[in-house]
CSV table of N, CA and C in Angstrom, one decimal:
chain,number,residue,atom,x,y,z
A,5,MET,N,226.0,137.2,-92.0
A,5,MET,CA,226.4,136.6,-90.7
A,5,MET,C,226.4,137.7,-89.6
A,6,LEU,N,226.2,137.2,-88.5
A,6,LEU,CA,225.9,138.2,-87.3
A,6,LEU,C,227.3,138.6,-86.7
A,7,ASP,N,227.6,139.5,-86.3
A,7,ASP,CA,228.8,140.1,-85.7
A,7,ASP,C,228.7,139.5,-84.4
A,8,THR,N,230.1,139.4,-83.9
A,8,THR,CA,230.4,138.8,-82.6
A,8,THR,C,230.9,139.8,-81.7
A,9,ILE,N,230.4,139.9,-80.5
A,9,ILE,CA,230.8,140.8,-79.4
A,9,ILE,C,231.4,140.1,-78.4
A,10,LEU,N,232.6,140.6,-77.9
A,10,LEU,CA,233.3,140.1,-76.7
A,10,LEU,C,232.9,141.0,-75.5
A,11,ILE,N,232.5,140.2,-74.4
A,11,ILE,CA,232.3,141.0,-73.3
A,11,ILE,C,233.1,140.6,-72.4
A,12,VAL,N,233.9,141.7,-71.8
A,12,VAL,CA,234.9,141.4,-70.9
A,12,VAL,C,234.6,142.1,-69.6
A,13,ASP,N,234.3,141.3,-68.4
A,13,ASP,CA,234.0,141.8,-67.2
A,13,ASP,C,234.6,140.7,-66.1
A,14,GLY,N,235.1,141.2,-65.0
A,14,GLY,CA,235.6,140.4,-64.0
A,14,GLY,C,234.5,139.7,-63.2
A,15,ASP,N,233.4,140.4,-63.2
A,15,ASP,CA,232.2,139.9,-62.5
A,15,ASP,C,231.4,138.9,-63.2
A,16,VAL,N,231.3,137.8,-63.0
A,16,VAL,CA,230.7,136.5,-63.7
A,16,VAL,C,229.1,136.9,-63.9
A,17,THR,N,228.3,137.6,-62.8
A,17,THR,CA,227.0,138.0,-62.9
A,17,THR,C,226.8,139.1,-64.0
A,18,GLN,N,227.7,140.1,-64.0
A,18,GLN,CA,227.6,141.1,-64.9
A,18,GLN,C,227.8,140.6,-66.3
A,19,ARG,N,228.8,139.7,-66.5
A,19,ARG,CA,229.2,139.0,-67.7
A,19,ARG,C,227.9,138.2,-68.5
A,20,HIS,N,227.4,137.4,-67.4
A,20,HIS,CA,226.2,136.6,-67.7
A,20,HIS,C,224.9,137.5,-68.3
A,21,MET,N,224.5,138.5,-67.4
A,21,MET,CA,223.6,139.4,-67.7
A,21,MET,C,223.7,140.2,-69.1
A,22,ALA,N,224.9,140.6,-69.4
A,22,ALA,CA,225.2,141.3,-70.6
A,22,ALA,C,225.1,140.4,-71.8
A,23,LYS,N,225.7,139.2,-71.5
A,23,LYS,CA,225.7,138.2,-72.7
A,23,LYS,C,224.0,137.7,-73.1
A,24,GLN,N,223.3,137.7,-71.9
A,24,GLN,CA,222.0,137.1,-72.1
A,24,GLN,C,221.3,138.4,-72.9
A,25,ALA,N,221.5,139.6,-72.4
A,25,ALA,CA,220.8,140.9,-73.0
A,25,ALA,C,221.2,141.0,-74.4
A,26,ILE,N,222.5,140.8,-74.8
A,26,ILE,CA,223.1,141.2,-76.2
A,26,ILE,C,222.5,140.2,-77.0
A,27,THR,N,222.6,138.8,-76.5
A,27,THR,CA,222.2,137.7,-77.4
A,27,THR,C,220.8,137.7,-77.8
A,28,GLU,N,220.0,137.9,-76.7
A,28,GLU,CA,218.5,137.7,-76.8
A,28,GLU,C,217.8,139.1,-77.4
A,29,LYS,N,218.1,140.1,-76.9
A,29,LYS,CA,217.5,141.4,-77.5
A,29,LYS,C,218.2,142.2,-78.4
A,30,LEU,N,219.4,142.2,-78.7
A,30,LEU,CA,220.1,142.8,-79.6
A,30,LEU,C,220.4,141.9,-80.7
A,31,LYS,N,220.5,140.7,-80.6
A,31,LYS,CA,220.6,139.5,-81.7
A,31,LYS,C,222.0,139.4,-82.2
A,32,TYR,N,223.0,139.6,-81.4
A,32,TYR,CA,224.4,139.5,-81.7
A,32,TYR,C,224.8,138.2,-81.2
A,33,ASN,N,225.8,137.6,-81.9
A,33,ASN,CA,226.5,136.5,-81.3
A,33,ASN,C,227.7,137.1,-80.1
A,34,THR,N,227.9,136.3,-79.0
A,34,THR,CA,228.6,136.7,-77.9
A,34,THR,C,229.7,135.8,-77.5
A,35,LEU,N,230.8,136.3,-77.1
A,35,LEU,CA,232.0,135.7,-76.2
A,35,LEU,C,232.2,136.2,-75.2
A,36,THR,N,232.9,135.7,-74.1
A,36,THR,CA,233.0,136.5,-72.7
A,36,THR,C,234.5,136.2,-72.4
A,37,ALA,N,234.9,137.2,-71.7
A,37,ALA,CA,236.4,136.9,-71.0
A,37,ALA,C,236.3,137.5,-69.7
A,38,SER,N,237.1,137.0,-68.7
A,38,SER,CA,236.9,137.5,-67.5
A,38,SER,C,238.1,138.3,-67.1
A,39,THR,N,239.2,138.3,-68.0
A,39,THR,CA,240.4,139.1,-67.6
A,39,THR,C,240.9,139.9,-68.9
A,40,GLY,N,241.5,141.1,-68.7
A,40,GLY,CA,242.1,141.8,-69.8
A,40,GLY,C,243.2,140.8,-70.6
A,41,GLN,N,243.8,140.1,-70.1
A,41,GLN,CA,244.8,139.4,-71.0
A,41,GLN,C,244.0,138.3,-71.7
A,42,GLU,N,243.0,137.7,-71.2
A,42,GLU,CA,242.1,136.8,-72.2
A,42,GLU,C,241.5,137.6,-73.1
A,43,ALA,N,241.0,138.7,-73.1
A,43,ALA,CA,240.4,139.5,-73.9
A,43,ALA,C,241.4,139.9,-75.2
A,44,ILE,N,242.6,140.4,-74.7
A,44,ILE,CA,243.7,140.5,-75.7
A,44,ILE,C,244.1,139.4,-76.6
A,45,ASN,N,244.0,138.2,-76.0
A,45,ASN,CA,244.4,137.0,-76.7
A,45,ASN,C,243.2,136.7,-77.8
A,46,LEU,N,241.9,136.9,-77.2
A,46,LEU,CA,240.9,136.4,-78.2
A,46,LEU,C,240.9,137.5,-79.3
A,47,VAL,N,241.0,138.6,-79.2
A,47,VAL,CA,240.9,139.8,-80.2
A,47,VAL,C,242.1,139.7,-81.3
A,48,ILE,N,243.3,139.4,-80.7
A,48,ILE,CA,244.4,139.5,-81.8
A,48,ILE,C,244.7,138.2,-82.4
A,49,ALA,N,244.1,137.2,-81.8
A,49,ALA,CA,244.4,135.8,-82.4
A,49,ALA,C,244.2,135.7,-83.7
A,50,ALA,N,245.0,134.9,-84.6
A,50,ALA,CA,244.8,134.8,-85.9
A,50,ALA,C,243.3,134.2,-86.3
A,51,GLY,N,242.7,134.8,-87.1
A,51,GLY,CA,241.4,134.3,-87.6
A,51,GLY,C,240.2,134.7,-86.5
A,52,SER,N,240.6,135.7,-85.6
A,52,SER,CA,239.6,136.1,-84.6
A,52,SER,C,238.2,136.4,-85.3
A,53,ILE,N,237.1,136.1,-84.6
A,53,ILE,CA,235.8,136.4,-85.1
A,53,ILE,C,235.0,137.5,-84.5
A,54,VAL,N,235.9,138.1,-83.5
A,54,VAL,CA,235.3,139.3,-82.6
A,54,VAL,C,235.4,140.5,-83.5
A,55,ASN,N,234.3,141.1,-83.6
A,55,ASN,CA,234.0,142.6,-84.3
A,55,ASN,C,233.9,143.5,-83.5
A,56,LEU,N,233.8,143.5,-82.0
A,56,LEU,CA,233.6,144.6,-81.2
A,56,LEU,C,234.0,144.1,-79.8
A,57,MET,N,234.3,144.9,-78.9
A,57,MET,CA,234.6,144.6,-77.6
A,57,MET,C,233.8,145.5,-76.5
A,58,LEU,N,233.1,145.0,-75.6
A,58,LEU,CA,232.5,145.6,-74.4
A,58,LEU,C,233.6,145.5,-73.3
A,59,LEU,N,234.4,146.5,-72.8
A,59,LEU,CA,235.4,146.3,-71.9
A,59,LEU,C,234.8,147.2,-70.4
A,60,ASP,N,234.7,146.3,-69.5
A,60,ASP,CA,234.7,146.9,-68.2
A,60,ASP,C,235.8,147.6,-67.6
A,61,MET,N,235.8,148.8,-67.3
A,61,MET,CA,236.9,149.6,-67.0
A,61,MET,C,238.1,149.0,-65.9
A,62,ARG,N,237.3,148.1,-65.0
A,62,ARG,CA,238.0,147.5,-64.0
A,62,ARG,C,238.3,146.1,-64.3
A,63,THR,N,239.3,145.7,-65.2
A,63,THR,CA,239.5,144.4,-65.5
A,63,THR,C,240.4,143.7,-64.7
A,64,PRO,N,240.2,142.5,-64.3
A,64,PRO,CA,241.2,141.9,-63.6
A,64,PRO,C,242.6,141.6,-64.2
A,65,GLN,N,243.7,141.6,-63.5
A,65,GLN,CA,245.0,141.1,-63.9
A,65,GLN,C,245.7,142.3,-64.8
A,66,VAL,N,244.9,142.7,-65.8
A,66,VAL,CA,245.5,143.7,-66.9
A,66,VAL,C,244.6,144.8,-67.0
A,67,ASP,N,245.3,146.1,-66.6
A,67,ASP,CA,244.5,147.4,-66.6
A,67,ASP,C,243.9,147.6,-67.9
A,68,SER,N,242.7,148.1,-67.8
A,68,SER,CA,241.9,148.2,-69.1
A,68,SER,C,242.7,149.2,-70.2
A,69,LEU,N,243.3,150.1,-69.8
A,69,LEU,CA,244.1,151.0,-70.7
A,69,LEU,C,245.1,150.2,-71.4
A,70,HIS,N,245.8,149.3,-70.8
A,70,HIS,CA,246.8,148.4,-71.4
A,70,HIS,C,246.0,147.6,-72.3
A,71,VAL,N,244.9,147.0,-72.0
A,71,VAL,CA,244.1,146.2,-72.9
A,71,VAL,C,243.9,146.9,-74.3
A,72,ILE,N,243.4,148.2,-74.1
A,72,ILE,CA,242.9,149.0,-75.3
A,72,ILE,C,244.2,149.2,-76.1
A,73,ARG,N,245.3,149.5,-75.6
A,73,ARG,CA,246.5,150.0,-76.2
A,73,ARG,C,247.1,148.6,-76.9
A,74,SER,N,247.1,147.6,-76.4
A,74,SER,CA,247.6,146.3,-76.8
A,74,SER,C,246.8,145.9,-78.1
A,75,ILE,N,245.5,146.1,-78.1
A,75,ILE,CA,244.6,145.7,-79.1
A,75,ILE,C,244.9,146.6,-80.3
A,76,LYS,N,244.8,148.0,-79.9
A,76,LYS,CA,245.0,148.9,-81.1
A,76,LYS,C,246.3,148.8,-81.8
A,77,LEU,N,247.3,148.1,-81.1
A,77,LEU,CA,248.7,147.7,-81.7
A,77,LEU,C,248.4,146.9,-83.1
A,78,TYR,N,247.6,145.9,-82.8
A,78,TYR,CA,247.4,144.9,-83.8
A,78,TYR,C,246.2,145.2,-84.7
A,79,ARG,N,245.2,145.7,-84.2
A,79,ARG,CA,243.9,145.9,-84.8
A,79,ARG,C,243.3,147.4,-84.6
A,80,PRO,N,244.1,148.5,-85.3
A,80,PRO,CA,243.8,149.8,-85.0
A,80,PRO,C,242.5,150.2,-85.2
A,81,ASP,N,241.7,149.7,-86.0
A,81,ASP,CA,240.2,149.9,-86.5
A,81,ASP,C,239.2,149.2,-85.5
A,82,PHE,N,239.8,148.3,-84.6
A,82,PHE,CA,238.8,147.5,-83.8
A,82,PHE,C,238.0,148.3,-82.9
A,83,PRO,N,236.6,148.1,-83.0
A,83,PRO,CA,235.9,149.0,-82.0
A,83,PRO,C,235.8,148.5,-80.5
A,84,ILE,N,236.0,149.5,-79.5
A,84,ILE,CA,236.0,149.1,-78.3
A,84,ILE,C,235.0,150.1,-77.5
A,85,ILE,N,234.1,149.6,-76.9
A,85,ILE,CA,233.4,150.3,-76.0
A,85,ILE,C,233.4,150.0,-74.5
A,86,ILE,N,233.7,151.1,-73.8
A,86,ILE,CA,234.0,150.9,-72.2
A,86,ILE,C,232.8,151.1,-71.5
A,87,LEU,N,232.6,150.1,-70.6
A,87,LEU,CA,231.5,150.2,-69.5
A,87,LEU,C,232.0,150.6,-68.2
A,88,THR,N,231.6,151.6,-67.7
A,88,THR,CA,232.3,152.3,-66.5
A,88,THR,C,231.1,152.4,-65.3
A,89,GLU,N,231.6,152.5,-64.2
A,89,GLU,CA,230.7,152.7,-63.0
A,89,GLU,C,230.5,154.2,-63.0
A,90,TYR,N,229.4,154.7,-62.2
A,90,TYR,CA,229.2,156.2,-62.2
A,90,TYR,C,230.3,156.8,-61.5
A,91,GLY,N,230.8,157.9,-61.7
A,91,GLY,CA,231.8,158.8,-61.2
A,91,GLY,C,233.5,158.2,-61.6
A,92,ASP,N,233.4,157.3,-62.5
A,92,ASP,CA,234.5,156.9,-63.0
A,92,ASP,C,234.9,157.7,-64.5
A,93,HIS,N,234.3,158.7,-64.9
A,93,HIS,CA,234.5,159.5,-66.1
A,93,HIS,C,235.9,159.8,-66.4
A,94,ALA,N,236.8,160.3,-65.6
A,94,ALA,CA,238.2,160.5,-65.7
A,94,ALA,C,239.1,159.4,-66.5
A,95,HIS,N,238.7,158.2,-65.8
A,95,HIS,CA,239.5,157.1,-66.3
A,95,HIS,C,238.8,156.8,-67.6
A,96,ALA,N,237.4,156.9,-67.9
A,96,ALA,CA,236.8,156.7,-69.2
A,96,ALA,C,237.5,157.4,-70.3
A,97,THR,N,237.5,158.9,-69.8
A,97,THR,CA,238.1,159.8,-70.7
A,97,THR,C,239.6,159.3,-71.3
A,98,GLN,N,240.3,158.9,-70.3
A,98,GLN,CA,241.7,158.3,-70.6
A,98,GLN,C,241.6,157.2,-71.7
A,99,ALA,N,240.6,156.3,-71.4
A,99,ALA,CA,240.2,155.1,-72.4
A,99,ALA,C,239.9,155.9,-73.7
A,100,ILE,N,239.2,156.6,-73.8
A,100,ILE,CA,238.8,157.2,-75.2
A,100,ILE,C,240.1,157.8,-76.0
A,101,HIS,N,241.0,158.6,-75.2
A,101,HIS,CA,242.3,158.7,-75.6
A,101,HIS,C,243.2,157.7,-76.0
A,102,ALA,N,242.9,156.5,-75.4
A,102,ALA,CA,243.7,155.3,-75.8
A,102,ALA,C,243.3,154.6,-77.1
A,103,GLY,N,242.0,154.9,-77.5
A,103,GLY,CA,241.5,154.4,-78.6
A,103,GLY,C,240.1,153.8,-78.4
A,104,ALA,N,239.4,153.8,-77.2
A,104,ALA,CA,238.2,153.4,-77.2
A,104,ALA,C,237.3,154.2,-78.1
A,105,ASN,N,236.3,153.7,-78.5
A,105,ASN,CA,235.1,154.4,-79.5
A,105,ASN,C,234.0,155.2,-78.4
A,106,ASP,N,233.9,154.6,-77.5
A,106,ASP,CA,232.8,155.2,-76.6
A,106,ASP,C,232.9,154.7,-75.3
A,107,PHE,N,232.0,155.3,-74.3
A,107,PHE,CA,232.0,154.8,-72.9
A,107,PHE,C,230.6,155.0,-72.5
A,108,LEU,N,230.0,154.0,-71.7
A,108,LEU,CA,228.6,154.2,-71.3
A,108,LEU,C,228.9,153.8,-69.8
A,109,THR,N,228.0,154.5,-68.9
A,109,THR,CA,227.8,154.3,-67.5
A,109,THR,C,226.8,153.3,-67.1
A,110,LYS,N,227.4,152.3,-66.2
A,110,LYS,CA,226.3,151.4,-65.7
A,110,LYS,C,225.5,151.8,-64.6
A,111,PRO,N,224.4,151.5,-64.6
A,111,PRO,CA,223.6,150.6,-65.5
A,111,PRO,C,223.3,151.2,-66.6
A,112,ILE,N,223.1,150.3,-67.8
A,112,ILE,CA,223.1,150.8,-69.0
A,112,ILE,C,221.7,150.3,-69.8
A,113,ALA,N,220.9,151.3,-70.2
A,113,ALA,CA,219.7,151.0,-70.8
A,113,ALA,C,220.1,150.2,-72.2
A,114,ILE,N,219.5,148.8,-72.5
A,114,ILE,CA,219.7,147.9,-73.4
A,114,ILE,C,219.5,148.8,-74.7
A,115,GLU,N,218.8,149.9,-74.8
A,115,GLU,CA,218.6,150.5,-76.1
A,115,GLU,C,219.7,151.4,-76.4
A,116,ARG,N,220.3,152.0,-75.6
A,116,ARG,CA,221.5,152.9,-75.4
A,116,ARG,C,222.6,151.9,-76.0
A,117,LEU,N,222.8,151.0,-75.3
A,117,LEU,CA,223.9,150.0,-75.7
A,117,LEU,C,223.7,149.6,-77.2
A,118,GLY,N,222.5,149.3,-77.6
A,118,GLY,CA,222.4,148.9,-79.0
A,118,GLY,C,222.6,149.9,-79.9
A,119,LEU,N,222.4,151.2,-79.6
A,119,LEU,CA,222.9,152.3,-80.4
A,119,LEU,C,224.2,152.4,-80.6
A,120,SER,N,224.9,152.3,-79.4
A,120,SER,CA,226.3,152.5,-79.4
A,120,SER,C,227.1,151.5,-80.0
A,121,ILE,N,226.7,150.1,-80.0
A,121,ILE,CA,227.3,149.0,-80.7
A,121,ILE,C,226.9,149.1,-82.3
A,122,ALA,N,225.8,149.5,-82.6
A,122,ALA,CA,225.4,149.5,-84.0
A,122,ALA,C,226.2,150.5,-84.6
A,123,SER,N,226.3,151.9,-84.1
A,123,SER,CA,227.3,152.8,-84.5
A,123,SER,C,228.7,152.4,-84.8
A,124,ALA,N,229.4,151.8,-83.7
A,124,ALA,CA,230.7,151.4,-83.9
A,124,ALA,C,230.9,150.5,-84.8
A,125,LEU,N,229.8,149.5,-84.9
A,125,LEU,CA,229.9,148.4,-85.9
A,125,LEU,C,229.9,149.0,-87.3
A,126,ARG,N,228.8,149.9,-87.6
A,126,ARG,CA,228.9,150.6,-88.9
A,126,ARG,C,230.1,151.1,-89.2
A,127,ILE,N,230.9,151.9,-88.4
A,127,ILE,CA,231.9,152.5,-88.8
A,127,ILE,C,233.1,151.5,-89.0
A,128,PHE,N,233.2,150.4,-88.3
A,128,PHE,CA,234.1,149.4,-88.4
A,128,PHE,C,234.0,148.7,-89.8
A,129,HIS,N,232.7,148.4,-90.3
A,129,HIS,CA,232.5,147.8,-91.5
A,129,HIS,C,232.8,148.4,-92.5
A,130,LEU,N,232.5,149.9,-92.6
A,130,LEU,CA,232.9,150.8,-93.6
A,130,LEU,C,234.2,151.0,-93.8
A,131,CYS,N,235.0,151.1,-92.7
A,131,CYS,CA,236.5,151.1,-92.8
A,131,CYS,C,237.0,149.7,-93.5
A,132,LYS,N,236.5,148.8,-92.9
A,132,LYS,CA,236.8,147.3,-94.0
A,132,LYS,C,236.6,147.4,-95.4
A,133,SER,N,235.4,147.9,-95.5
A,133,SER,CA,235.1,148.2,-97.1
A,133,SER,C,236.1,148.8,-97.8
A,134,ILE,N,236.3,150.1,-97.1
A,134,ILE,CA,237.3,151.0,-97.9
A,134,ILE,C,238.7,150.3,-98.0
A,135,GLU,N,239.2,149.6,-97.1
A,135,GLU,CA,240.4,148.8,-97.3
A,135,GLU,C,240.4,148.1,-98.4
A,136,LYS,N,239.1,147.3,-98.5
A,136,LYS,CA,239.2,146.4,-99.7
A,136,LYS,C,239.2,147.2,-100.9
A,137,LEU,N,238.5,148.2,-101.1
A,137,LEU,CA,238.3,149.1,-102.2
A,137,LEU,C,239.9,149.6,-102.7
A,138,GLU,N,240.7,150.1,-101.5
A,138,GLU,CA,241.8,150.7,-101.7
A,138,GLU,C,242.9,149.3,-102.4
A,139,LYS,N,242.5,148.2,-102.0
A,139,LYS,CA,243.5,147.3,-102.4
A,139,LYS,C,243.3,147.0,-103.9
């Protein structure tokens, strides 16, 4: 079964381009959200199929740091990769402290994005396997 990646970006063009690249080139299932609150709802919903989130630092309506903290309350091991504009590294560092796994500067080479996603998902699935074994 393919992992599902949630792409969160307020810019419809950026969302569409990311969705197309991740679906066609990296071969993951994708969902999209245009606001931080929509992302929170999709990730913490009962039976959520989302395995990883790509979160733009500048999310509409709800601050990206709030999005990260809210999700981590319900799903502490959930992988989040921050997408940031050049020069926004201070905010990206705050996101890492809030619980994000990685941050990438736009524009992002698809190969680099693929490596970051694969690494975060590998850790996520290993944590899930350990949880099952402990039970």
